[in-house]
mmCIF file of C-alpha atoms in Angstrom:
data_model
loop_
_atom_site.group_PDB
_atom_site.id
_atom_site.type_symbol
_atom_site.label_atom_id
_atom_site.label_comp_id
_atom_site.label_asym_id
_atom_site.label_seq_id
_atom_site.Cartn_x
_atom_site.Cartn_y
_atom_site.Cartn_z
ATOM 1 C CA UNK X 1183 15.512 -33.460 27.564
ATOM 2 C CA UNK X 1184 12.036 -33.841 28.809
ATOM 3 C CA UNK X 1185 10.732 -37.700 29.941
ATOM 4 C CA UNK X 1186 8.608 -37.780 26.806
ATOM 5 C CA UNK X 1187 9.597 -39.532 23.875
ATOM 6 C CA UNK X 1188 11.615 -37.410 21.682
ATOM 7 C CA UNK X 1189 9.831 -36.834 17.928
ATOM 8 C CA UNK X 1190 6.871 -37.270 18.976
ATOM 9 C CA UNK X 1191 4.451 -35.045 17.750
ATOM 10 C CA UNK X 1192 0.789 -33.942 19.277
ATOM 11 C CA UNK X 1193 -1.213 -35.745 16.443
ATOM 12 C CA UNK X 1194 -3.374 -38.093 17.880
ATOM 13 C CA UNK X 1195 -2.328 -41.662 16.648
ATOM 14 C CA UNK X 1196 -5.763 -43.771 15.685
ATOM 15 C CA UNK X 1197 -6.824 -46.930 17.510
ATOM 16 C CA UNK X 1198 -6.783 -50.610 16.128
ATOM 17 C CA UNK X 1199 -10.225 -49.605 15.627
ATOM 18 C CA UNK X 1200 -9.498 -46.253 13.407
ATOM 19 C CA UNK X 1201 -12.435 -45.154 15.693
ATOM 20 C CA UNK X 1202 -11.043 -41.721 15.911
ATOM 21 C CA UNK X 1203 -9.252 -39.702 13.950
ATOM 22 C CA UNK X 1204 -5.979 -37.953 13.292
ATOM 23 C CA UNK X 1205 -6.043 -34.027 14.436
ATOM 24 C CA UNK X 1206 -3.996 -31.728 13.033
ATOM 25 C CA UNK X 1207 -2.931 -29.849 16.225
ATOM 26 C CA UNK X 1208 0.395 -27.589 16.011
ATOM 27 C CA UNK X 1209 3.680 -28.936 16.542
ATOM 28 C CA UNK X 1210 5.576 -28.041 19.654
ATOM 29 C CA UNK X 1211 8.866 -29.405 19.630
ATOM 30 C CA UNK X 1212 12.237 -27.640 20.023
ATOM 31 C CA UNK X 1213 15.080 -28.201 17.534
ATOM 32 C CA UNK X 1214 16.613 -30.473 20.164
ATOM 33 C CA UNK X 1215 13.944 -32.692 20.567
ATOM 34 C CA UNK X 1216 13.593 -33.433 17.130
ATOM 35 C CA UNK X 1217 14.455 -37.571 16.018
ATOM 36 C CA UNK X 1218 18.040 -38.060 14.441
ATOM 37 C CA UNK X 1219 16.223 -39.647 11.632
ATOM 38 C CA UNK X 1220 14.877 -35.894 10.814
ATOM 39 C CA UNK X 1221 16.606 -34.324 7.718
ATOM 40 C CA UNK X 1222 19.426 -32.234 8.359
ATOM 41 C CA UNK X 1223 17.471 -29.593 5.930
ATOM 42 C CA UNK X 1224 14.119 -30.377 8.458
ATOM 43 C CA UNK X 1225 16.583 -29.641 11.094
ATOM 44 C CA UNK X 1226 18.320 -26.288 10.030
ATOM 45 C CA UNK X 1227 14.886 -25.188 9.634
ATOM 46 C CA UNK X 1228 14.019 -25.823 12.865
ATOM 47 C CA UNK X 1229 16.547 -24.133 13.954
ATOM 48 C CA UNK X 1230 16.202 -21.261 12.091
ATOM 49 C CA UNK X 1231 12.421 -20.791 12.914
ATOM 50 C CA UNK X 1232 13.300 -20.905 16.726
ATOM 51 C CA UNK X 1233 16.373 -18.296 16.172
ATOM 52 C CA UNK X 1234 13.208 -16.269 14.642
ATOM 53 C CA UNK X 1235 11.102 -16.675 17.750
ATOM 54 C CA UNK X 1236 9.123 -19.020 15.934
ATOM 55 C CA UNK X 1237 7.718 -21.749 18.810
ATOM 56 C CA UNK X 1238 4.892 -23.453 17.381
ATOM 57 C CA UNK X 1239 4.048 -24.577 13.755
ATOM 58 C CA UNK X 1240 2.262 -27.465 11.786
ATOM 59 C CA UNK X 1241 4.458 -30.519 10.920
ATOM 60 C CA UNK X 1242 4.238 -29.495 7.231
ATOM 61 C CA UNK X 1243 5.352 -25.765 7.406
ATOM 62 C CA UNK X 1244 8.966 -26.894 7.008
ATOM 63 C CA UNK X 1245 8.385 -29.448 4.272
ATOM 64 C CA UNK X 1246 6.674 -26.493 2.193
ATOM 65 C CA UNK X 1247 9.527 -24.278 2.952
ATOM 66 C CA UNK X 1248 12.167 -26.850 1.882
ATOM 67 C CA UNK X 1249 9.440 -27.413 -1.156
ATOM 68 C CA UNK X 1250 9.269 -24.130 -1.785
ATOM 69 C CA UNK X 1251 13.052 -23.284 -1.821
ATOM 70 C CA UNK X 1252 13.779 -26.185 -3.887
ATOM 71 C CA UNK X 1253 11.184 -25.157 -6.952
ATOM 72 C CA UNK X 1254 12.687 -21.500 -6.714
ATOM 73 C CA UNK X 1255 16.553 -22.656 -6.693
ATOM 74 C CA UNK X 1256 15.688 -24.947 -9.842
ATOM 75 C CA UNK X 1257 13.863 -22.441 -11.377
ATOM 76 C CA UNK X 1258 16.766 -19.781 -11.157
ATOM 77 C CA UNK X 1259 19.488 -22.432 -12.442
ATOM 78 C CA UNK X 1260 17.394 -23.111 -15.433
ATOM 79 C CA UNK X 1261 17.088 -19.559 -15.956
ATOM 80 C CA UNK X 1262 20.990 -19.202 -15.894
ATOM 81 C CA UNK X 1263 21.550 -21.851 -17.978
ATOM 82 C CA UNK X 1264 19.580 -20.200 -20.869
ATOM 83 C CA UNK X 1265 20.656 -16.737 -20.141
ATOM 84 C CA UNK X 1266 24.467 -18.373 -20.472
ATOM 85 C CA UNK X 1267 23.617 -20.386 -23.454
ATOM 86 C CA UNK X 1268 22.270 -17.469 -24.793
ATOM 87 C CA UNK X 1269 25.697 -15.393 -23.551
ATOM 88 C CA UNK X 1270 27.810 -18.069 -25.453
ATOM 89 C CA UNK X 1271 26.012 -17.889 -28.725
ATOM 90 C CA UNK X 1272 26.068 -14.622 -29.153
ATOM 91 C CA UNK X 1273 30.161 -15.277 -28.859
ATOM 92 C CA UNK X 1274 31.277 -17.272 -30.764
ATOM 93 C CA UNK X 1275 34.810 -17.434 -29.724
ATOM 94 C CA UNK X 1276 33.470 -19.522 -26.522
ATOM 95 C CA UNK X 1277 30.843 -21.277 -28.217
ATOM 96 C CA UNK X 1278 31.215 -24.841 -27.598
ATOM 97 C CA UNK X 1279 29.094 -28.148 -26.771
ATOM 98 C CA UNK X 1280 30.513 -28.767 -23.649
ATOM 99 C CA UNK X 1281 30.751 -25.026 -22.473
ATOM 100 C CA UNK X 1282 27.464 -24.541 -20.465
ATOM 101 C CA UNK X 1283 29.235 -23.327 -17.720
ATOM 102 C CA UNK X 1284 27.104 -20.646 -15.097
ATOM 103 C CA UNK X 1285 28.699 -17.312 -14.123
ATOM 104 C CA UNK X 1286 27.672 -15.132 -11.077
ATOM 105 C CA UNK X 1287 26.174 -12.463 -13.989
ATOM 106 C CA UNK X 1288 23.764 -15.323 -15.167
ATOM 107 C CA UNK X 1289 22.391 -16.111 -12.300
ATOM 108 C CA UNK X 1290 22.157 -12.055 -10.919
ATOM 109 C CA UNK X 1291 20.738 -12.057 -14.303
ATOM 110 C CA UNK X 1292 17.987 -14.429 -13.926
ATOM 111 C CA UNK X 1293 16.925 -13.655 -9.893
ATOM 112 C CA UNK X 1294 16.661 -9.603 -11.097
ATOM 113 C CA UNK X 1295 14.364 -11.055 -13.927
ATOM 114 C CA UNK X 1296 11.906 -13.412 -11.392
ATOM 115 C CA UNK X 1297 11.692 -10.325 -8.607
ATOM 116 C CA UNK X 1298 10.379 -8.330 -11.334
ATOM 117 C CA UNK X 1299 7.274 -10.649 -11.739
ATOM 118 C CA UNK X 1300 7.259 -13.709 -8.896
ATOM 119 C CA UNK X 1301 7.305 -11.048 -5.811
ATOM 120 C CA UNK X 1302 5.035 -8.124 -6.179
ATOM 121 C CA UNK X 1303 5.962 -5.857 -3.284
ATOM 122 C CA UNK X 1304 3.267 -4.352 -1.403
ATOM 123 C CA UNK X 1305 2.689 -0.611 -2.843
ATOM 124 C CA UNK X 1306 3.350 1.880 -0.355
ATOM 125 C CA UNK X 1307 1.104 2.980 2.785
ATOM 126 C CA UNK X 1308 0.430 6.095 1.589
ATOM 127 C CA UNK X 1309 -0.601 5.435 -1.390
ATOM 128 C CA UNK X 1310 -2.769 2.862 0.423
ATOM 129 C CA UNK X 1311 -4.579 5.566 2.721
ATOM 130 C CA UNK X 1312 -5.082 7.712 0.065
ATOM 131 C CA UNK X 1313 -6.874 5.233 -2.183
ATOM 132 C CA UNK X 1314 -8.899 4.528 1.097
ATOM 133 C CA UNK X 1315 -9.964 7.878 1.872
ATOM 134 C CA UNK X 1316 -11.130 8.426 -1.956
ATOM 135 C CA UNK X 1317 -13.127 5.660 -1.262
ATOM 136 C CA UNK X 1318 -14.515 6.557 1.951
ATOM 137 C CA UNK X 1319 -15.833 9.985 0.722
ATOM 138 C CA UNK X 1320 -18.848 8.415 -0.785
ATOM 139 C CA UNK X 1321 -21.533 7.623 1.628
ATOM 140 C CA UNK X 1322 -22.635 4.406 1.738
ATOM 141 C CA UNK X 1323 -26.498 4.725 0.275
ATOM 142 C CA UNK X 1324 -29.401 4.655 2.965
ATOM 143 C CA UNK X 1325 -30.708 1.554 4.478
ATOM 144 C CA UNK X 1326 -34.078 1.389 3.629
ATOM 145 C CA UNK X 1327 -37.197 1.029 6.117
ATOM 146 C CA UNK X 1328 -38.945 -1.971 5.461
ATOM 147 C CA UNK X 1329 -40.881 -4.700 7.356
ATOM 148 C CA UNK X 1330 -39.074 -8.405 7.656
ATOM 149 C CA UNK X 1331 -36.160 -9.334 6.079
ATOM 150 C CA UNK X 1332 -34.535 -8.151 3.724
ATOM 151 C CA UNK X 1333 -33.778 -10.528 0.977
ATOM 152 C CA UNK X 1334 -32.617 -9.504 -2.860
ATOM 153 C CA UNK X 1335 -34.698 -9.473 -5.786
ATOM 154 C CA UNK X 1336 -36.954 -12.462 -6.340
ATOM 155 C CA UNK X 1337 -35.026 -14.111 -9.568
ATOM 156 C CA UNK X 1338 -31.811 -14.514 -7.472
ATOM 157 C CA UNK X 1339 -34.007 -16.375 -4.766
ATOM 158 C CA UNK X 1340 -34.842 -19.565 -4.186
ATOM 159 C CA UNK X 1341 -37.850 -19.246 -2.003
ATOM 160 C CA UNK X 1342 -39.663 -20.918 -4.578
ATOM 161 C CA UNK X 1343 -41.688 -24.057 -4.061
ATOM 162 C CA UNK X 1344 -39.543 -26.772 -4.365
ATOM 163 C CA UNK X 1345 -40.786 -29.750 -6.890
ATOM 164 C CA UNK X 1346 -40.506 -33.798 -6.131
ATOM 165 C CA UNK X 1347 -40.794 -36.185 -8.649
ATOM 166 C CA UNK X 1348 -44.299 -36.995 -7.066
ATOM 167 C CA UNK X 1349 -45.733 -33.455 -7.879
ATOM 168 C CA UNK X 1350 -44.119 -33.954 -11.909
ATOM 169 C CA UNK X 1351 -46.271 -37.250 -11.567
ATOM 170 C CA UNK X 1352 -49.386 -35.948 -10.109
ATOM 171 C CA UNK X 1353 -49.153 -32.736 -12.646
ATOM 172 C CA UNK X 1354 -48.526 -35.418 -15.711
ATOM 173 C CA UNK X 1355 -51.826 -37.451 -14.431
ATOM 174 C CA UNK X 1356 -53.661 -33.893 -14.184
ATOM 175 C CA UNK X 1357 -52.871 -32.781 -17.869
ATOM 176 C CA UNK X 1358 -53.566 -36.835 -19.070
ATOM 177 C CA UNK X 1359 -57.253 -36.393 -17.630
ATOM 178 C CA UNK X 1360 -57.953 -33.092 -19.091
ATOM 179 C CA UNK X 1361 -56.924 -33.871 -22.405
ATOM 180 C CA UNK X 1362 -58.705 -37.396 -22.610
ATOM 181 C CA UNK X 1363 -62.754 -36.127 -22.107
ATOM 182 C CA UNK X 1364 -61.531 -33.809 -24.872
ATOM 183 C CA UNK X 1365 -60.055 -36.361 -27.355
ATOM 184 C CA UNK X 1366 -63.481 -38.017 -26.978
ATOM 185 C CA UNK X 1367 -65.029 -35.097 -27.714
ATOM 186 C CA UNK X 1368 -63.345 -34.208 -30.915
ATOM 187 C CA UNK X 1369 -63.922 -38.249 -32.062
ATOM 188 C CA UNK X 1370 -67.668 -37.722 -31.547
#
């Protein structure tokens, strides 16, 4: 091992001051240097990132993984527990309280029923290339010649003159001494 302190991650720790703050630089550790206080889970994904070539990653990649795995596991067991109570009703020879037992079919079952929405697999290349050249046979339309910048139609700008509560006031004073020489007016 190395003469740093093993666990210890590149994250800047703050001063008694909190003067400056955490960064969220990328974790460098190898699978060995990791704390025996990690999470044998943390761990075997450790592992199994490095056996992938994968060197470097943010402290929270592997809690998402485990998060991730963990939602998607529960998700498929609850799927294969109504696909079996289902099974069981619709038998009623085996139809019992107690019998909520999963088979290997319920569970198949239930992951060939998530792949079909959860993943979408990316559509083919070719069908890819030829959606881009269909696209790419229109020309782009001309760039048109004109002085300064170019900027889109005036009622999706705001290049107008901004207003302050002092020009409301001053516009409020203007209308209240127009209409007073002509309220003496009309009482004459």
């Amino acid at each position: 091992m190395s003469d740093s302190v093993a666990g210890t991650s590149s994250a800047q720790v703050p001063n008694k001051q909190g003067a400056s703050p955490p960064k969220q630089d990328v974790q460098t550790e190898t699978a060995e240097d990791l704390p025996s206080a990690t999470p044998r889970d943390a761990r075997i994904l450790h592992l199994i990132m490095s056996s992938l070539g994968v060197q470097s990653y943010q402290d929270r990649v592997p809690l998402q993984i485990m998060d991730f795995a963990y939602r998607y596991t529960n998700a498929i067991l609850e799927d294969s527990l109504l696909y079996a109570d289902h099974s069981r009703s619709s038998n009623p020879s085996t139809s019992t309280a107690a019998n909520t037992h999963i088979t290997v079919e319920d569970v198949r079952l239930s992951v060939a029923a998530r792949i079909n929405y959860q993943f979408k697999p990316a559509p083919p290349k070719e069908l890819l290339l030829e959606m881009a050249q269909e696209r790419n046979r229109r020309p782009l339309p001309p760039v048109q010649q004109s002085y300064g910048i170019r900027l889109p139609p005036e009622k999706y700008c705001l290049t107008a003159r901004d207003r302050d509560i002092d020009d409301e006031a001053r516009e409020v004073v203007k209308i209240e001494q127009t209409q007073e020489p002509e309220a003496k007016r009309q009482r004459l």
